[in-house]
GROMACS .gro file of C-alpha atoms in nm:
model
  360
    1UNK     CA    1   7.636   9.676  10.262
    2UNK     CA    2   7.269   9.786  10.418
    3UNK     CA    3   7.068   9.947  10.174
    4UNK     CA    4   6.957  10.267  10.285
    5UNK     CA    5   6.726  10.395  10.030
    6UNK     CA    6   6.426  10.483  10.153
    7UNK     CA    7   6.210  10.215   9.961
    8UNK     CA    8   6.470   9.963  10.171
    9UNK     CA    9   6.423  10.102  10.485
   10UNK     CA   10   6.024  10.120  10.496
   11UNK     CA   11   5.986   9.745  10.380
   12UNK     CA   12   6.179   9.692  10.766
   13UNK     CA   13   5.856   9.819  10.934
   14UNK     CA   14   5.614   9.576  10.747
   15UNK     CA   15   5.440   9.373  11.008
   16UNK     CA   16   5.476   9.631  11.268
   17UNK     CA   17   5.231   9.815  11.454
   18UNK     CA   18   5.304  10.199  11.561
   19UNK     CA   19   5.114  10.386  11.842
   20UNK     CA   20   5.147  10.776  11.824
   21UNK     CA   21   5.105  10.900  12.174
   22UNK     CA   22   4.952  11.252  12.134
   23UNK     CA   23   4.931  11.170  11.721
   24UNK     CA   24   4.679  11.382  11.641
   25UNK     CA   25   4.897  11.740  11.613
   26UNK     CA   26   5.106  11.861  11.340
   27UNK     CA   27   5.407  11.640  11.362
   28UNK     CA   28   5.133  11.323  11.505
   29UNK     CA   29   4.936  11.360  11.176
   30UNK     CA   30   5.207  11.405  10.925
   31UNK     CA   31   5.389  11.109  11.019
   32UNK     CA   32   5.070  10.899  11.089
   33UNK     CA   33   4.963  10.969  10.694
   34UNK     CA   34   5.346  10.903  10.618
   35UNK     CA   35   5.313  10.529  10.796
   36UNK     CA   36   4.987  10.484  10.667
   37UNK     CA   37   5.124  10.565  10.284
   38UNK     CA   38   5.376  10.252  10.353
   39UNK     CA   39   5.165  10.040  10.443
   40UNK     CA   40   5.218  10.016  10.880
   41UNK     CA   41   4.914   9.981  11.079
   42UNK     CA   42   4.885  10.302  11.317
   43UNK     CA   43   4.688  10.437  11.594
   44UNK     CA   44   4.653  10.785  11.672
   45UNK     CA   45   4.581  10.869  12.032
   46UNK     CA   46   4.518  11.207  12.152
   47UNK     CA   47   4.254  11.398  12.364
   48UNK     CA   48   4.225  11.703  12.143
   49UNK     CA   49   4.297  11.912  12.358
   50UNK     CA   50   4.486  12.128  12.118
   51UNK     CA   51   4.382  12.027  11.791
   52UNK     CA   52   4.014  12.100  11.913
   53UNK     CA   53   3.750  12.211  11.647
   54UNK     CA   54   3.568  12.382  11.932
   55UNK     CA   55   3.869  12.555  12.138
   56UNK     CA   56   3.981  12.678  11.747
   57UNK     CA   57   3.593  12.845  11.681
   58UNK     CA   58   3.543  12.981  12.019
   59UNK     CA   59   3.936  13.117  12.065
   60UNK     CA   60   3.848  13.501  12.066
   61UNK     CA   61   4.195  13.591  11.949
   62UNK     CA   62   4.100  13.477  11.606
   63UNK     CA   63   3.899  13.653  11.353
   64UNK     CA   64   3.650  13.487  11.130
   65UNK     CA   65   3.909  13.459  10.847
   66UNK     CA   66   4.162  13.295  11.075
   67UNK     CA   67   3.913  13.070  11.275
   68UNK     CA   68   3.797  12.931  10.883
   69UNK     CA   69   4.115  12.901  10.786
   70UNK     CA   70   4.256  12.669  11.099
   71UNK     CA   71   3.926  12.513  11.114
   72UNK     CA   72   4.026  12.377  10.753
   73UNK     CA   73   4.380  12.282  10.817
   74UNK     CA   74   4.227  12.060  11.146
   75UNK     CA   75   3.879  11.944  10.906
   76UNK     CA   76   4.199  11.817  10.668
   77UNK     CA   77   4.347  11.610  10.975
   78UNK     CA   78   4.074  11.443  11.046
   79UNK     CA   79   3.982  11.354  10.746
   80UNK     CA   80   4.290  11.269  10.588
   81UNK     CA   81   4.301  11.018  10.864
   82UNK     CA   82   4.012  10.905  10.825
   83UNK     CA   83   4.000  10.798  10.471
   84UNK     CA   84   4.368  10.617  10.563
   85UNK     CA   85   4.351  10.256  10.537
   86UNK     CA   86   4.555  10.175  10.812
   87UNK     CA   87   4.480  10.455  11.108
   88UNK     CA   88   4.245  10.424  11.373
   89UNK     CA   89   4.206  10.706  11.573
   90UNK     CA   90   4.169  10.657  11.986
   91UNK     CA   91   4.035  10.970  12.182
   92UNK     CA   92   4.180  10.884  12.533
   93UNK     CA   93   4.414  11.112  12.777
   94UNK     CA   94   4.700  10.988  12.804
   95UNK     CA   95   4.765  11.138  13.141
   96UNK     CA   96   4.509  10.872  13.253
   97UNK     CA   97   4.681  10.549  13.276
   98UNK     CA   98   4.353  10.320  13.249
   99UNK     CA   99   4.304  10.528  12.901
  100UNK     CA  100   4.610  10.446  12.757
  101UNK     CA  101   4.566  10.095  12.906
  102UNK     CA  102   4.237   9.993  12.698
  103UNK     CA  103   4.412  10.172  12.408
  104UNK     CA  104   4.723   9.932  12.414
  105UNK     CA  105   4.548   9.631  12.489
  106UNK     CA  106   4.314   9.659  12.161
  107UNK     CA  107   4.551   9.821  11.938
  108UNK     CA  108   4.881   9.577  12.032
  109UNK     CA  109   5.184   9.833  11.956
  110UNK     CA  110   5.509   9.699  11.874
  111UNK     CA  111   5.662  10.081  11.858
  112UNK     CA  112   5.559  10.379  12.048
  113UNK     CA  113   5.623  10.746  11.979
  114UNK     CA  114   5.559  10.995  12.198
  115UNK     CA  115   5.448  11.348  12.099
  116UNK     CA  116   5.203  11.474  12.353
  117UNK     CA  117   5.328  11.793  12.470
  118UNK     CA  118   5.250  12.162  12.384
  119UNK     CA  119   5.359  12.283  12.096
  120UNK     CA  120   5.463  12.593  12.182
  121UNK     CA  121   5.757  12.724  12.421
  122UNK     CA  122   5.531  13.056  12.466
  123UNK     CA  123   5.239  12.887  12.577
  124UNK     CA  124   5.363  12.639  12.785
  125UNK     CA  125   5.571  12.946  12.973
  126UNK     CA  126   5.205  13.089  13.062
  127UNK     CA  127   5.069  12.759  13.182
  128UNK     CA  128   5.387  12.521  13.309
  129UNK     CA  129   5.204  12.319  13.501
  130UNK     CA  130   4.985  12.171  13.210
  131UNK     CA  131   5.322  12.118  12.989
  132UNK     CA  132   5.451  11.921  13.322
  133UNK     CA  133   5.159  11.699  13.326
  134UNK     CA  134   5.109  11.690  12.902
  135UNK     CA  135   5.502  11.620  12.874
  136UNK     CA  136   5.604  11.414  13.166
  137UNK     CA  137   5.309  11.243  13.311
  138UNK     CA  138   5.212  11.110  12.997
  139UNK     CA  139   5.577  10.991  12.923
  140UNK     CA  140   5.567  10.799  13.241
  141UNK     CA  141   5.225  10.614  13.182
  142UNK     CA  142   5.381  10.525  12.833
  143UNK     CA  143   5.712  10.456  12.970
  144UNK     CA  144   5.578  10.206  13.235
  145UNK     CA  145   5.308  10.046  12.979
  146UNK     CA  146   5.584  10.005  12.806
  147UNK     CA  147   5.795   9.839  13.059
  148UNK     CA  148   5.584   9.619  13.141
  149UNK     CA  149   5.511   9.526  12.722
  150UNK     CA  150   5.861   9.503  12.624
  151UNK     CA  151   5.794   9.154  12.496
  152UNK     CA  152   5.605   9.310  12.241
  153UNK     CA  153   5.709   9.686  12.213
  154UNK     CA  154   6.088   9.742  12.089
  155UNK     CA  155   6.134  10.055  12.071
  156UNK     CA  156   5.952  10.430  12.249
  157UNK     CA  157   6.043  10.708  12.047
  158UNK     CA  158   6.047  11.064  12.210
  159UNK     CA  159   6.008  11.357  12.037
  160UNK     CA  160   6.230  11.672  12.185
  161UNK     CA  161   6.342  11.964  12.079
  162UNK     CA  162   6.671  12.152  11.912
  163UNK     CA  163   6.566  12.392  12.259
  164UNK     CA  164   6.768  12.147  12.493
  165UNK     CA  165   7.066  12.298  12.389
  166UNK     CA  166   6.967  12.632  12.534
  167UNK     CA  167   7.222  12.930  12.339
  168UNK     CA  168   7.467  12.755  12.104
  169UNK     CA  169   7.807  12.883  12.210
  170UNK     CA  170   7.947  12.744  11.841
  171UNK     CA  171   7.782  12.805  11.477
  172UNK     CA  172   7.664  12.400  11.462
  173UNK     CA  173   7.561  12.179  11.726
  174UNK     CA  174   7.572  11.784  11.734
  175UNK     CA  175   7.414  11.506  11.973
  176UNK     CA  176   7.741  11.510  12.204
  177UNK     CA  177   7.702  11.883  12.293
  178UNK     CA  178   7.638  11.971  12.615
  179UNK     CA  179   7.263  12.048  12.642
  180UNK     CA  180   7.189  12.377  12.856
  181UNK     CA  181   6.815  12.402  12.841
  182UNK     CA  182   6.610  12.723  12.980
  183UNK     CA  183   6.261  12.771  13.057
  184UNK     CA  184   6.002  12.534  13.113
  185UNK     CA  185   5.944  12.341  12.749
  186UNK     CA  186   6.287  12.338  12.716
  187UNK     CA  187   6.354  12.171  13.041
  188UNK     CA  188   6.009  11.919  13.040
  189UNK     CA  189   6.185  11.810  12.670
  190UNK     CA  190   6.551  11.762  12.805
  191UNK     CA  191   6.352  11.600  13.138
  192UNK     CA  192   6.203  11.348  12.908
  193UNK     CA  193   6.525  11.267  12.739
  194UNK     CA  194   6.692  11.181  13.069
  195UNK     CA  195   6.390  10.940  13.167
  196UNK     CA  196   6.371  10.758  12.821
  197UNK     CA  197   6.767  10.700  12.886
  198UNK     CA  198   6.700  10.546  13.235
  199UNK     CA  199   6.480  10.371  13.124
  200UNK     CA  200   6.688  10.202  12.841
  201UNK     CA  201   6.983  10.185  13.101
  202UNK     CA  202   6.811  10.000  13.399
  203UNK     CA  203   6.518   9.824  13.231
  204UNK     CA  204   6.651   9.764  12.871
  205UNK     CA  205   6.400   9.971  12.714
  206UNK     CA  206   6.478  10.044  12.313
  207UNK     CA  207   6.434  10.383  12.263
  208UNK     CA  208   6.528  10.663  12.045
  209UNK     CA  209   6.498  11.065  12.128
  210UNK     CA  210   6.459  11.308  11.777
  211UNK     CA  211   6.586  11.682  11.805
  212UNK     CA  212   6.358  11.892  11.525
  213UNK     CA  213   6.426  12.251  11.469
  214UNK     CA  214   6.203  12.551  11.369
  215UNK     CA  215   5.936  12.349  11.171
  216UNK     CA  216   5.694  12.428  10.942
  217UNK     CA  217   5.430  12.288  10.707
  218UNK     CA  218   5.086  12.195  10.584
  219UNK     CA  219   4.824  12.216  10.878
  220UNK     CA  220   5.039  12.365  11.112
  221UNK     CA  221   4.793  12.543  11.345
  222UNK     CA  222   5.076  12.640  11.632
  223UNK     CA  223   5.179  12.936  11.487
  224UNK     CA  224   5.533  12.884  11.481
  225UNK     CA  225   5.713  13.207  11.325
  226UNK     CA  226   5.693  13.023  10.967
  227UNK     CA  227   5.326  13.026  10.988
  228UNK     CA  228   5.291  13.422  11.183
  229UNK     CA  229   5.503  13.523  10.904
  230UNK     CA  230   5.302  13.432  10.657
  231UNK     CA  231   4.959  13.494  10.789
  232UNK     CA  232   5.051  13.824  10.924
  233UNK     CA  233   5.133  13.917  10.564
  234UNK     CA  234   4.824  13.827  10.417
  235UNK     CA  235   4.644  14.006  10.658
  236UNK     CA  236   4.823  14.312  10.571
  237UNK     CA  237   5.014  14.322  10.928
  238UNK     CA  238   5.387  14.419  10.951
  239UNK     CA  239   5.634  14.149  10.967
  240UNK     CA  240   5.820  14.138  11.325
  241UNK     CA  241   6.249  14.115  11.241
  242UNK     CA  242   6.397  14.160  11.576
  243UNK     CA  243   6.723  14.265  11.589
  244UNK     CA  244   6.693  14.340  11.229
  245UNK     CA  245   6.605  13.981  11.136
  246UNK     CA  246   6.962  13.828  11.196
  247UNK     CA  247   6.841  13.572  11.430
  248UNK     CA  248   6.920  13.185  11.286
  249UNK     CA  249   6.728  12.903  11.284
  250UNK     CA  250   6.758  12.583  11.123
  251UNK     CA  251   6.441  12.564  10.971
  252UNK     CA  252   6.295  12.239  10.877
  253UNK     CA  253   6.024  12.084  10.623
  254UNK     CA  254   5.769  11.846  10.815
  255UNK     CA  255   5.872  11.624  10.523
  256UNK     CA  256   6.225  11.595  10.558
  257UNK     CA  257   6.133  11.555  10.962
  258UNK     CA  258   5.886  11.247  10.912
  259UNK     CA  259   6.109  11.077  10.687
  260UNK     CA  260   6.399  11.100  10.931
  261UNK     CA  261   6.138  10.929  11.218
  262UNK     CA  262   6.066  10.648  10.953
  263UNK     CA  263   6.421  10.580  10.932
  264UNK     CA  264   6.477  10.593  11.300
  265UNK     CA  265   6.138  10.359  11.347
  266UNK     CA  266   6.252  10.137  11.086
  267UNK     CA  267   6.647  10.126  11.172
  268UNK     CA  268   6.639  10.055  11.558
  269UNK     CA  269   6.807   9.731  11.672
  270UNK     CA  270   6.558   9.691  11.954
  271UNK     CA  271   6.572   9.657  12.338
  272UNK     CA  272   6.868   9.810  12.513
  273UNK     CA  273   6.963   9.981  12.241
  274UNK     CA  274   6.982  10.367  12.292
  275UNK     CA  275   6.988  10.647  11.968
  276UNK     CA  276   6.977  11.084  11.943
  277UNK     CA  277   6.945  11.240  11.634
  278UNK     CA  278   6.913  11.566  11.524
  279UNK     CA  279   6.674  11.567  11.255
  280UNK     CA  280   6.691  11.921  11.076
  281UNK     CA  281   6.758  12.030  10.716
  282UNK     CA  282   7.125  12.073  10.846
  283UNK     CA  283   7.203  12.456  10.800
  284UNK     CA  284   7.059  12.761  10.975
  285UNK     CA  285   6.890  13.052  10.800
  286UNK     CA  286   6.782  13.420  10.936
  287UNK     CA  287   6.480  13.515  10.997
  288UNK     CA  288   6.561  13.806  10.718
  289UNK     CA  289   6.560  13.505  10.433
  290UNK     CA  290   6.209  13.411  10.592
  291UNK     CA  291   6.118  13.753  10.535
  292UNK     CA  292   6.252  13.766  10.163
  293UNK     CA  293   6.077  13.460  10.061
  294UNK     CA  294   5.720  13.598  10.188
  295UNK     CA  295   5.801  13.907  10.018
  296UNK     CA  296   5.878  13.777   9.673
  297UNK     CA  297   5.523  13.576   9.756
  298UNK     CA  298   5.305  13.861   9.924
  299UNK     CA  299   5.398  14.185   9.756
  300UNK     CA  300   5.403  14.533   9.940
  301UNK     CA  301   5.438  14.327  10.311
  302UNK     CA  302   5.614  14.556  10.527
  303UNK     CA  303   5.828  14.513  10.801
  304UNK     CA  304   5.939  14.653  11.184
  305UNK     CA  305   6.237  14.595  11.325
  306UNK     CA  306   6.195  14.525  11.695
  307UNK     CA  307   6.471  14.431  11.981
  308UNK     CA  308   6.541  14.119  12.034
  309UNK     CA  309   6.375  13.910  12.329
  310UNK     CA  310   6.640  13.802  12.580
  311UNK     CA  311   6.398  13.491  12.666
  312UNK     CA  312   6.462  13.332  12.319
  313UNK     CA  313   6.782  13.117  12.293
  314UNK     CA  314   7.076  13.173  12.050
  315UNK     CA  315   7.027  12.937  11.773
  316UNK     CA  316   7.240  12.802  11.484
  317UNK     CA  317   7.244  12.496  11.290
  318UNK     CA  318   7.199  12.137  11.420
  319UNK     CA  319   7.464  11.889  11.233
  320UNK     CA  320   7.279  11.575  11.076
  321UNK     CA  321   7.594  11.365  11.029
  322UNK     CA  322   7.466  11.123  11.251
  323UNK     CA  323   7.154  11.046  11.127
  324UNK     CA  324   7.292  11.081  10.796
  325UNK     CA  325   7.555  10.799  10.878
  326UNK     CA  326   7.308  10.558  11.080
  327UNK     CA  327   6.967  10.639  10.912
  328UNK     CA  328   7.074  10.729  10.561
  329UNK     CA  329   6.889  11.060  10.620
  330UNK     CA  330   6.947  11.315  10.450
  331UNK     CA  331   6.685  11.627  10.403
  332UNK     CA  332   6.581  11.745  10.073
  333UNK     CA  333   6.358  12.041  10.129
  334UNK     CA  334   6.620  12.377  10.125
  335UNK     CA  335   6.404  12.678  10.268
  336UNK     CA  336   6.370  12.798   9.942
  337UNK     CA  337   6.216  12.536   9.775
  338UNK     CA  338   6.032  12.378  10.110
  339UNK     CA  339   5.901  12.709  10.219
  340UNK     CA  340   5.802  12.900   9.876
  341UNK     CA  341   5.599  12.564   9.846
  342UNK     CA  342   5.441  12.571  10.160
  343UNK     CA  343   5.382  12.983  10.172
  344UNK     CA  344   5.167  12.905   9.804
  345UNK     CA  345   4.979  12.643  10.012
  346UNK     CA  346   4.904  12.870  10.251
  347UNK     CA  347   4.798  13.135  10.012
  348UNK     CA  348   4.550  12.948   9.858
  349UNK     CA  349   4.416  12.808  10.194
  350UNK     CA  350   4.370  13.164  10.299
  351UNK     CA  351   4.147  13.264   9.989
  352UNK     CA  352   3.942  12.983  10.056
  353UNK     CA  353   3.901  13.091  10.432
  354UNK     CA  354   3.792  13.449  10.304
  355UNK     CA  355   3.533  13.289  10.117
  356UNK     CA  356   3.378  13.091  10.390
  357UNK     CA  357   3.463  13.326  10.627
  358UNK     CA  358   3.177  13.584  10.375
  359UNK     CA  359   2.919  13.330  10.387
  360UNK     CA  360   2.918  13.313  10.748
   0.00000   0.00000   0.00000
């Protein structure tokens, strides 16, 4: 029987070398640290464009407070990275083929994982023609560098989104369900899938697709509704519940998600060979038990109950069976005990920012 513990499964990637297209955002960083930590040689290659020090101090949305306090979580990056003994960081655009070129050729990949998109299905609504480009023109440079490596490179991983499946018409959703995505992230994501399948199909390609839901954690700067909820409380702003806060998401540690992409790294039979997983904690929550947990953390936060936007999908829970069957995944991080601990990070990030912010 395969041992699937996660000591097991790491030792598969020793000797191989992981290149994390667009590495340098949330997910990128988390999992590049995570690689590092068991010992795989990594390069992190990504333009900055959203994980800029400069767009963060000059973005006149943000007060002092809030420009400290992401200016921190991105300072942290860097320099957690950094100080890693096996990342090297590339800045290159990997819309530019000749970038990603001199990248490859020095670096040597044997896996690929592709994150480069934005981050946010607001923002790339407001500017679809930059998530077209950051999604699918730097999937096809990778996808043909890779095509052209597969010698050396087994395996492109892609990283979607839970969005592909558009409005869940059942409770729980698995990898054979029909995906019926809307808007533009949704549909660059589910784009992507389709192109990392034909490539597998007609070249041989390896590759694996991951489905993440409603994420949150340490040095998130996207401002996903885990971080807003949090940060609007400590600023003393009303919490947003539309509907009344009975909206469900499956809402997932960074943790439990960069474990489940070590497995999948480290678990792939190679070329030709074609995987989806969801990789969630497995079980949808409301907004309302965000809510309560911030509450019990941030006394006196208030709340407004709001309608619901008719733009934002109907969400439930993603099933994990299959990655817990193939990968041995299983997530560990429940929303209370993943969230209260990130919310008391984020609390004492935020005193810190006030102080800088006062010395300013």
């Amino acid at each position: 029987m395969t041992d699937l513990s996660y000591t097991a499964v790491a030792k598969r990637l020793k000797g191989h070398r992981v290149a994390l297209v667009g590495g340098a955002g949330f997910i990128g960083h988390n999992l590049a640290l995570e690689l590092d930590r068991i010992g795989v040689e990594v390069m992190v290659f990504d333009n900055l464009m959203f994980n800029s020090l400069i767009e963060n101090m000059y973005d006149s949305e943000r007060d002092l407070v809030q420009a400290e306090l992401y200016r921190g979580f991105l300072l942290q990056r860097f320099e957690k990275m950094r100080t890693a003994k096996n990342i090297t960081m590339w800045n290159g655009d990997a819309r530019i083929m000749t970038d990603l070129m001199r990248a490859f050729a020095e670096f040597k990949p044997t896996k690929v994982v592709h994150l480069s998109a934005i981050a946010s299905a607001i923002r790339a609504r407001e500017n679809p023609g930059l998530q077209f480009d950051l999604q699918l023109v730097t999937l096809r440079n990778v996808l043909e560098l890779c095509r052209e490596q597969m010698d050396a490179i087994d395996q492109v991983m892609f990283l979607s989104s839970s969005t592909v499946y558009g409005d869940f018409e059942e409770p729980t959703v698995n990898e054979n369900t029909r995906p019926r995505p809307k808007g533009i992230y949704a549909n660059t994501k589910y784009m992507g899938e389709r192109l990392l399948r034909t490539y597998c199909h007609q070249h041989g390609m390896g590759v694996t697709i991951i489905r993440p839901s409603a994420l949150y954690g340490e040095r998130c700067v996207s401002r996903r509704v885990s971080q807003i909820f949090i940060e609007n409380a400590l600023a003393g702003k009303p919490l947003r519940l539309e509907g009344g806060g009975d909206g469900r998401l499956d809402f997932t540690y960074i943790k439990d998600l960069v474990s489940g992409m070590v497995r999948g790294l480290a678990l792939h039979e190679g070329n030709g060979y074609s995987q989806t997983f969801n990789l969630t904690y497995g079980n949808a929550r409301t907004i309302k038990d965000l809510f309560d947990i911030v509450q019990e953390l941030v006394p006196g936060v208030e709340s407004v109950v709001t309608e619901r936007e008719v733009e934002k999908p109907i969400r439930g829970t993603l099933s994990t069976e299959r990655a817990e069957t193939v990968l041995g995944f299983k997530a560990e991080w429940s929303l209370e005990k993943g969230y209260r601990a990130y919310a008391e990070w984020y609390i004492s990030e935020w005193e810190k920012a006030k102080v800088r912010a006062k010395s300013l």
